[in-house]
PDB file of C-alpha atoms in Angstrom:
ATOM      1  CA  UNK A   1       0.000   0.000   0.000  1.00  0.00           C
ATOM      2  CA  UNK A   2       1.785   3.333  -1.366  1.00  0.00           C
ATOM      3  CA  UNK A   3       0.840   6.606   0.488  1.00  0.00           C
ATOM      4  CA  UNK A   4      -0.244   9.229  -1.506  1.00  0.00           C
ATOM      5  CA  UNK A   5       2.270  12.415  -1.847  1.00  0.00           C
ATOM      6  CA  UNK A   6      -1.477  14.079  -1.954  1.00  0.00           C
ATOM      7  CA  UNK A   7      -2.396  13.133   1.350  1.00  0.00           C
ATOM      8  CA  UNK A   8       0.299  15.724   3.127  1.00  0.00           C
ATOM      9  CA  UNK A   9       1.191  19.490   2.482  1.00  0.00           C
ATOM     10  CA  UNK A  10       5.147  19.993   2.537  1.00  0.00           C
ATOM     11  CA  UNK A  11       6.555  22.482   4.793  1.00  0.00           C
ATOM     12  CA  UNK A  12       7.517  25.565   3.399  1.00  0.00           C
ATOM     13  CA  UNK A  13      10.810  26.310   3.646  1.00  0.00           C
ATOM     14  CA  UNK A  14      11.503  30.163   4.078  1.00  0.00           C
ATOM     15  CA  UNK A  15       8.287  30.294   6.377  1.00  0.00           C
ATOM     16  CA  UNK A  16       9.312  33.066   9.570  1.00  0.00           C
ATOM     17  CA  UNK A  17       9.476  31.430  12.568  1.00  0.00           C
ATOM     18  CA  UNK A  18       8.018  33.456  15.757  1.00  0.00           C
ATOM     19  CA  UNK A  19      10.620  34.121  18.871  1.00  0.00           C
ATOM     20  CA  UNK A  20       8.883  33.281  22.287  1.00  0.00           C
ATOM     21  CA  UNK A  21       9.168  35.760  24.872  1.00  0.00           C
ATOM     22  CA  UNK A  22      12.209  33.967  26.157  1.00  0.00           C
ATOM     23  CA  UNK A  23      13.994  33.639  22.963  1.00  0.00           C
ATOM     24  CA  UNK A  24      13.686  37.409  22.230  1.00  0.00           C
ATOM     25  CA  UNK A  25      14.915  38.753  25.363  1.00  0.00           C
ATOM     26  CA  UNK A  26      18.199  40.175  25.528  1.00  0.00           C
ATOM     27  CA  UNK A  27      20.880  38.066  26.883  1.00  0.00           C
ATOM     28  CA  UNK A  28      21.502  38.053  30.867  1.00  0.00           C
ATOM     29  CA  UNK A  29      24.965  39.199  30.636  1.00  0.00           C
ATOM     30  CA  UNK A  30      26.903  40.970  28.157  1.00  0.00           C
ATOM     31  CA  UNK A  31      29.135  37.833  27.210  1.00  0.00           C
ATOM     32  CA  UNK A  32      25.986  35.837  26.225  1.00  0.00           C
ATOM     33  CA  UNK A  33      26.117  34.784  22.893  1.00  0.00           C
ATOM     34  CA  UNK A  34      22.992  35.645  21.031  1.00  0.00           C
ATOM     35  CA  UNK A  35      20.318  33.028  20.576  1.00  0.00           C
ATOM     36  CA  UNK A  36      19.904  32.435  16.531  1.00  0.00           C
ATOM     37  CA  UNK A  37      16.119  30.641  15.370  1.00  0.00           C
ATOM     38  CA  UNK A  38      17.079  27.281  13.202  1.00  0.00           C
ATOM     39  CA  UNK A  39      13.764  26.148  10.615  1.00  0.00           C
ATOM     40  CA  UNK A  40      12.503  22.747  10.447  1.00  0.00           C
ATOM     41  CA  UNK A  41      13.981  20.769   7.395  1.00  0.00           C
ATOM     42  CA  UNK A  42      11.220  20.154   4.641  1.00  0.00           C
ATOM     43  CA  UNK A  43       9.331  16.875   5.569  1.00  0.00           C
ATOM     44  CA  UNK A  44       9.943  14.337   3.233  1.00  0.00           C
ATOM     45  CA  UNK A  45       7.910  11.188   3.088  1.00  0.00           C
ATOM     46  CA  UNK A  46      10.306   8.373   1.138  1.00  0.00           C
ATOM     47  CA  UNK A  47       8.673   5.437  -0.222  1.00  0.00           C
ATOM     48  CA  UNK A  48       9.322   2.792  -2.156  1.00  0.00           C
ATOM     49  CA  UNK A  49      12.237   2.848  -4.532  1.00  0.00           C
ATOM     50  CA  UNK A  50      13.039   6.460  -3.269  1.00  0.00           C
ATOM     51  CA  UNK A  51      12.963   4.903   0.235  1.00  0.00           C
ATOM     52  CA  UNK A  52      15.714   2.191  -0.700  1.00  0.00           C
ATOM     53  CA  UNK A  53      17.673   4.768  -2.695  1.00  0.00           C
ATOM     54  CA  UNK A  54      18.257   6.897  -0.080  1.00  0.00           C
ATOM     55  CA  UNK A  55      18.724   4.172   2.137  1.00  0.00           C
ATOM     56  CA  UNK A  56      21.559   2.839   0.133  1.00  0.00           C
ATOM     57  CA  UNK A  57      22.917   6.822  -0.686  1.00  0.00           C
ATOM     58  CA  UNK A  58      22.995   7.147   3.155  1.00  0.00           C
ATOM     59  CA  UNK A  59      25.210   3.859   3.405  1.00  0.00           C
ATOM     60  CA  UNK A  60      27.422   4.639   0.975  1.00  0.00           C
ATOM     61  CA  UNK A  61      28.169   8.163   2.785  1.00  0.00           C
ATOM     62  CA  UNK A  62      28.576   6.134   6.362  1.00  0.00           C
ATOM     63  CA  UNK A  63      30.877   4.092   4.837  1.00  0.00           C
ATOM     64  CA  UNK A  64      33.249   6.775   3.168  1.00  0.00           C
ATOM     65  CA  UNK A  65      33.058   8.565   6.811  1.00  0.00           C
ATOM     66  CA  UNK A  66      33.818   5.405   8.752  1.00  0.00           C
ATOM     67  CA  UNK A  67      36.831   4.608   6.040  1.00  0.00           C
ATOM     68  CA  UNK A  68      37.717   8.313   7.085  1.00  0.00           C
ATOM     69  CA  UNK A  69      37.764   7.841  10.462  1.00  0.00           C
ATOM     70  CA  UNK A  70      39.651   4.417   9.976  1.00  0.00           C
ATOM     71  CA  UNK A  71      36.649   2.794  11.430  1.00  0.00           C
ATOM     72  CA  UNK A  72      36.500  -1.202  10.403  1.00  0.00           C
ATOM     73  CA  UNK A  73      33.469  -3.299   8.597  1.00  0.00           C
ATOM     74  CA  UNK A  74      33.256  -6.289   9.518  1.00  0.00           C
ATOM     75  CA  UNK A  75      32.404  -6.655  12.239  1.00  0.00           C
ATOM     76  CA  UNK A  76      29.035  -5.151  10.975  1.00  0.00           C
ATOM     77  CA  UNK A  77      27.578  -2.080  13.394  1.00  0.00           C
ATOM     78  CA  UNK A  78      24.118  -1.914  14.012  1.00  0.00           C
ATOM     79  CA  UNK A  79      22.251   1.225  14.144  1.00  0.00           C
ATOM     80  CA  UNK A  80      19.451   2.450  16.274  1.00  0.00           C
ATOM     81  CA  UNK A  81      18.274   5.695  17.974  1.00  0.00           C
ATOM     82  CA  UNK A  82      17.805   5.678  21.658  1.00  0.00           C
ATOM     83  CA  UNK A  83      14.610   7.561  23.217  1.00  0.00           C
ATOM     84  CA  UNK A  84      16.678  11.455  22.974  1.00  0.00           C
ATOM     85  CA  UNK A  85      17.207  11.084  19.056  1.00  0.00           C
ATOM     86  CA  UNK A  86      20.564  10.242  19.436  1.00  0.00           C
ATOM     87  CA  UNK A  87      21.878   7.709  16.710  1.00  0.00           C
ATOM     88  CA  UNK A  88      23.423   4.439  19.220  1.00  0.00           C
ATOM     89  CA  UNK A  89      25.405   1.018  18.156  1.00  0.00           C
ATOM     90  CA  UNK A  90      23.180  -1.636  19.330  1.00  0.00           C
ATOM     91  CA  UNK A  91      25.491  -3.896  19.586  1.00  0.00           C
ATOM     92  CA  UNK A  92      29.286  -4.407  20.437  1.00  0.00           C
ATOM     93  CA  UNK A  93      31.445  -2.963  17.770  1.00  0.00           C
ATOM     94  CA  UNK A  94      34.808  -2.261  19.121  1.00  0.00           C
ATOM     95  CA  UNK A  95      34.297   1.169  17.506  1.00  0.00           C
ATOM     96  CA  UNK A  96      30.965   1.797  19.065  1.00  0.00           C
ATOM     97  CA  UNK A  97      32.180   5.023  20.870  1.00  0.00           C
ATOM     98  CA  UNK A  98      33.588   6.694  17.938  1.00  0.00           C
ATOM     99  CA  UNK A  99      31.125   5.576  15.737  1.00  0.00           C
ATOM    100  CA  UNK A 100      28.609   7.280  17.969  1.00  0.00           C
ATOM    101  CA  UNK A 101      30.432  10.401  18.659  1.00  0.00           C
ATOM    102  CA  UNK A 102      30.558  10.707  14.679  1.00  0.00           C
ATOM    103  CA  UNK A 103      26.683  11.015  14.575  1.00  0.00           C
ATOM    104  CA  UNK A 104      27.242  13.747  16.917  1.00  0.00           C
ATOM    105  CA  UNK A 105      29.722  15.592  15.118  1.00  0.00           C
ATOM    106  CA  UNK A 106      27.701  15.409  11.575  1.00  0.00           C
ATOM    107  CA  UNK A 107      24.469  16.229  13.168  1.00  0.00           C
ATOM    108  CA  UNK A 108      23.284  16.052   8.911  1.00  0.00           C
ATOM    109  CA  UNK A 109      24.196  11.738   9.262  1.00  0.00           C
ATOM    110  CA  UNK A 110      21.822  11.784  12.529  1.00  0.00           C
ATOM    111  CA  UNK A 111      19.132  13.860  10.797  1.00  0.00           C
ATOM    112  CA  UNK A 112      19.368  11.671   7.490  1.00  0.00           C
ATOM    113  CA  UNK A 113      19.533   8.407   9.898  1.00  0.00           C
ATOM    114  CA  UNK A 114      15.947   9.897  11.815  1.00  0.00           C
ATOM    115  CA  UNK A 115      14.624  10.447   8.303  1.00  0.00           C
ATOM    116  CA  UNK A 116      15.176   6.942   7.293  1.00  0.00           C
ATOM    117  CA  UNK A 117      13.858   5.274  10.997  1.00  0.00           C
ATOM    118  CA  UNK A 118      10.613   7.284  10.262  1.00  0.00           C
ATOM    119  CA  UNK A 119      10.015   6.262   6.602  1.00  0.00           C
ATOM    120  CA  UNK A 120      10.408   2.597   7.233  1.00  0.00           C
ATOM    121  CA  UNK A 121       9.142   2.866  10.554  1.00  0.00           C
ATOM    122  CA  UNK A 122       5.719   4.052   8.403  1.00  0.00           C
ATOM    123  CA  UNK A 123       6.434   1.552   5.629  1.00  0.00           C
ATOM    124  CA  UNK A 124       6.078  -1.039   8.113  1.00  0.00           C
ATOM    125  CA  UNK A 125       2.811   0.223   9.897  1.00  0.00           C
ATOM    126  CA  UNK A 126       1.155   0.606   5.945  1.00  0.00           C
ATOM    127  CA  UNK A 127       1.983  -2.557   4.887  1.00  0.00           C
ATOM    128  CA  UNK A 128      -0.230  -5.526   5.632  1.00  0.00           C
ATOM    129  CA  UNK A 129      -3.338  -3.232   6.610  1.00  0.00           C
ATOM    130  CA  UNK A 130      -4.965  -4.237   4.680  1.00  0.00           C
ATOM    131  CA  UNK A 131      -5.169  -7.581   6.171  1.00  0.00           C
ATOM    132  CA  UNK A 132      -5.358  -6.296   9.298  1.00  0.00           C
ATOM    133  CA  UNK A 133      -8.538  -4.557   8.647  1.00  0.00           C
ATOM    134  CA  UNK A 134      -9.454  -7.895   6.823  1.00  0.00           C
ATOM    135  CA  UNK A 135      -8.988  -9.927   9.713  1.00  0.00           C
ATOM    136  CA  UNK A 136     -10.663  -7.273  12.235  1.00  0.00           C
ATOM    137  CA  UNK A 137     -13.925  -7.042  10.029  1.00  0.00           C
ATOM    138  CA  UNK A 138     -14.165 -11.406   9.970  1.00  0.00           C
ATOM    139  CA  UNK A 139     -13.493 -11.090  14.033  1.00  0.00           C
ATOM    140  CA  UNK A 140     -17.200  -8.580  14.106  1.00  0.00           C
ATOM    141  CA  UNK A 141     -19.033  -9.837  17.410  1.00  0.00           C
ATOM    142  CA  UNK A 142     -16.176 -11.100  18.907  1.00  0.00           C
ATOM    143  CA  UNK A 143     -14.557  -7.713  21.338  1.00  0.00           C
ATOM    144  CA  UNK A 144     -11.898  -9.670  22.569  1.00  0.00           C
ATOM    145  CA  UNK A 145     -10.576 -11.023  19.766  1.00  0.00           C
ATOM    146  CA  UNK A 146     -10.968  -7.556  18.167  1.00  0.00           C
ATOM    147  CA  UNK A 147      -8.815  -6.172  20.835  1.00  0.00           C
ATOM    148  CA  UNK A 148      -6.154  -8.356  20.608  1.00  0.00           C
ATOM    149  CA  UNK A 149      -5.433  -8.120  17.175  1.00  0.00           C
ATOM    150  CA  UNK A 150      -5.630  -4.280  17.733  1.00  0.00           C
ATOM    151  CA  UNK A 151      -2.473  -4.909  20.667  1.00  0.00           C
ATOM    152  CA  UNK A 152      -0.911  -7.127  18.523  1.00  0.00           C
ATOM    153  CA  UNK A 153      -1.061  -4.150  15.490  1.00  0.00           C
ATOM    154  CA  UNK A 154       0.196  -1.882  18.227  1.00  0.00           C
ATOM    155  CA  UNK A 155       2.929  -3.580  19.514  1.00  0.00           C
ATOM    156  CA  UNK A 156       4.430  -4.604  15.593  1.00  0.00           C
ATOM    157  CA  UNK A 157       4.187  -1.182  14.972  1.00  0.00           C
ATOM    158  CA  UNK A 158       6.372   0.185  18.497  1.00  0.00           C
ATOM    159  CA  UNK A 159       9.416  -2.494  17.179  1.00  0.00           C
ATOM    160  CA  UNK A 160      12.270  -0.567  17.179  1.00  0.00           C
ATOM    161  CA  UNK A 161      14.290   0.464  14.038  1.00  0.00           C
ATOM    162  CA  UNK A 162      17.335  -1.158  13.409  1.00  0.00           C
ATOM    163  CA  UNK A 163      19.847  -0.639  10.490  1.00  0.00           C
ATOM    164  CA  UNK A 164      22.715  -2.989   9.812  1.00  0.00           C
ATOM    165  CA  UNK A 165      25.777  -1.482   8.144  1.00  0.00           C
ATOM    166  CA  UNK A 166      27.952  -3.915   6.103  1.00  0.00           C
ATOM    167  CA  UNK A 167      30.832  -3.766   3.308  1.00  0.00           C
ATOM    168  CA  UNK A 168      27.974  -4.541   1.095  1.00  0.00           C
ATOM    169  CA  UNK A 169      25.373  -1.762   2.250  1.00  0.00           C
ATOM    170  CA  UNK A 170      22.493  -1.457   4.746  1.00  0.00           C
ATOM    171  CA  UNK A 171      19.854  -3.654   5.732  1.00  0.00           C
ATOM    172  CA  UNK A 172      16.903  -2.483   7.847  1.00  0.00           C
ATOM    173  CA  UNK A 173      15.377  -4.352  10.093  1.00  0.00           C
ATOM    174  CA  UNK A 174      13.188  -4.224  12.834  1.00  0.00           C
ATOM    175  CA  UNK A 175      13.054  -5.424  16.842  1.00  0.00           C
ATOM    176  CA  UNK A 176      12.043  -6.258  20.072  1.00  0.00           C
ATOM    177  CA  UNK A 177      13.212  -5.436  23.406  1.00  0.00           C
ATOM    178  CA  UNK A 178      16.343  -6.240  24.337  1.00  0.00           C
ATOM    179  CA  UNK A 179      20.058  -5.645  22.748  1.00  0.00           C
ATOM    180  CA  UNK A 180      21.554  -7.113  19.459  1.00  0.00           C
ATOM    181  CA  UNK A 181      24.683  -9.222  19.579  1.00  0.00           C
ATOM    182  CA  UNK A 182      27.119  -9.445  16.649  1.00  0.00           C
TER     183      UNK A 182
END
């Protein structure tokens, strides 16, 4: 099931952003540096092959970075964002720290990373609704039943994002609780 590009208005760029009260008062002391107002990125919604192209694009760029940084693959990292945004190896790499630390210093790898958790993250609540809504229409008269296919939809929809990144590429994949082991 493919989501319309109708069904959502993009954000506008160049559209002014308002300074709270806070943000617009002058600074406490005179060695304050002044407060600058970022804008939102356009929202993208990747799909399909556009979803697996950037996927791969991103890959490609992590891997020139972490041949950069003189980071090694294999062993394989696997990404993940904990619950602050911030882009964490799931499992034990022996470069896990710098790895990490280089999502920090190119906040546009963590942003591109987010972009790509969300858009499968949404691929994977789309597809199969179908049947879902299939299966919850056969289970009419039955509340119980009704409600746990509804916590089961719920719950494979909260897995957690995973990527895999190989000599080869990435592979997305999605989770339970718990940690990944190489």
């Amino acid at each position: 099931m493919q989501i319309s590009s109708a069904s959502y208005a993009p954000i506008p760029q160049n559209t002014p952003t308002r300074a709270s009260t806070r943000e617009s008062a002058p600074a406490a002391t005179p060695d304050a540096a002044p407060q600058t107002l970022h804008t939102l990125p356009p929202l993208r919604l990747l799909q399909g092959a556009e979803l697996q192209g950037a996927t791969a694009d991103f890959a490609a760029d992590l891997g020139k970075l972490f041949r950069s940084a003189g980071i090694s693959v294999p062993p394989d990292p696997v990404l993940s964002m904990d619950f602050a945004g911030k882009v964490v190896v799931a499992n034990d790499h022996p470069d896990k720290d710098r790895i990490e630390q280089l999502f920090v210093d190119k906040p546009e790898m963590r942003d591109r990373f987010a972009e790509l958790s969300a858009a499968h993250s949404l691929q994977r609540a789309v597809e199969g609704y179908d049947d879902f809504v299939a299966a919850y229409e056969r289970l009419q008269g039955n509340p119980e039943a009704q409600a746990a296919l509804v916590r089961d939809r719920i719950a494979h929809n909260k897995a957690q994002f995973f990527m895999n990144i190989g000599a080869d590429g990435a592979e997305p994949f999605f989770g339970g609780l718990g940690r990944v082991t190489a």
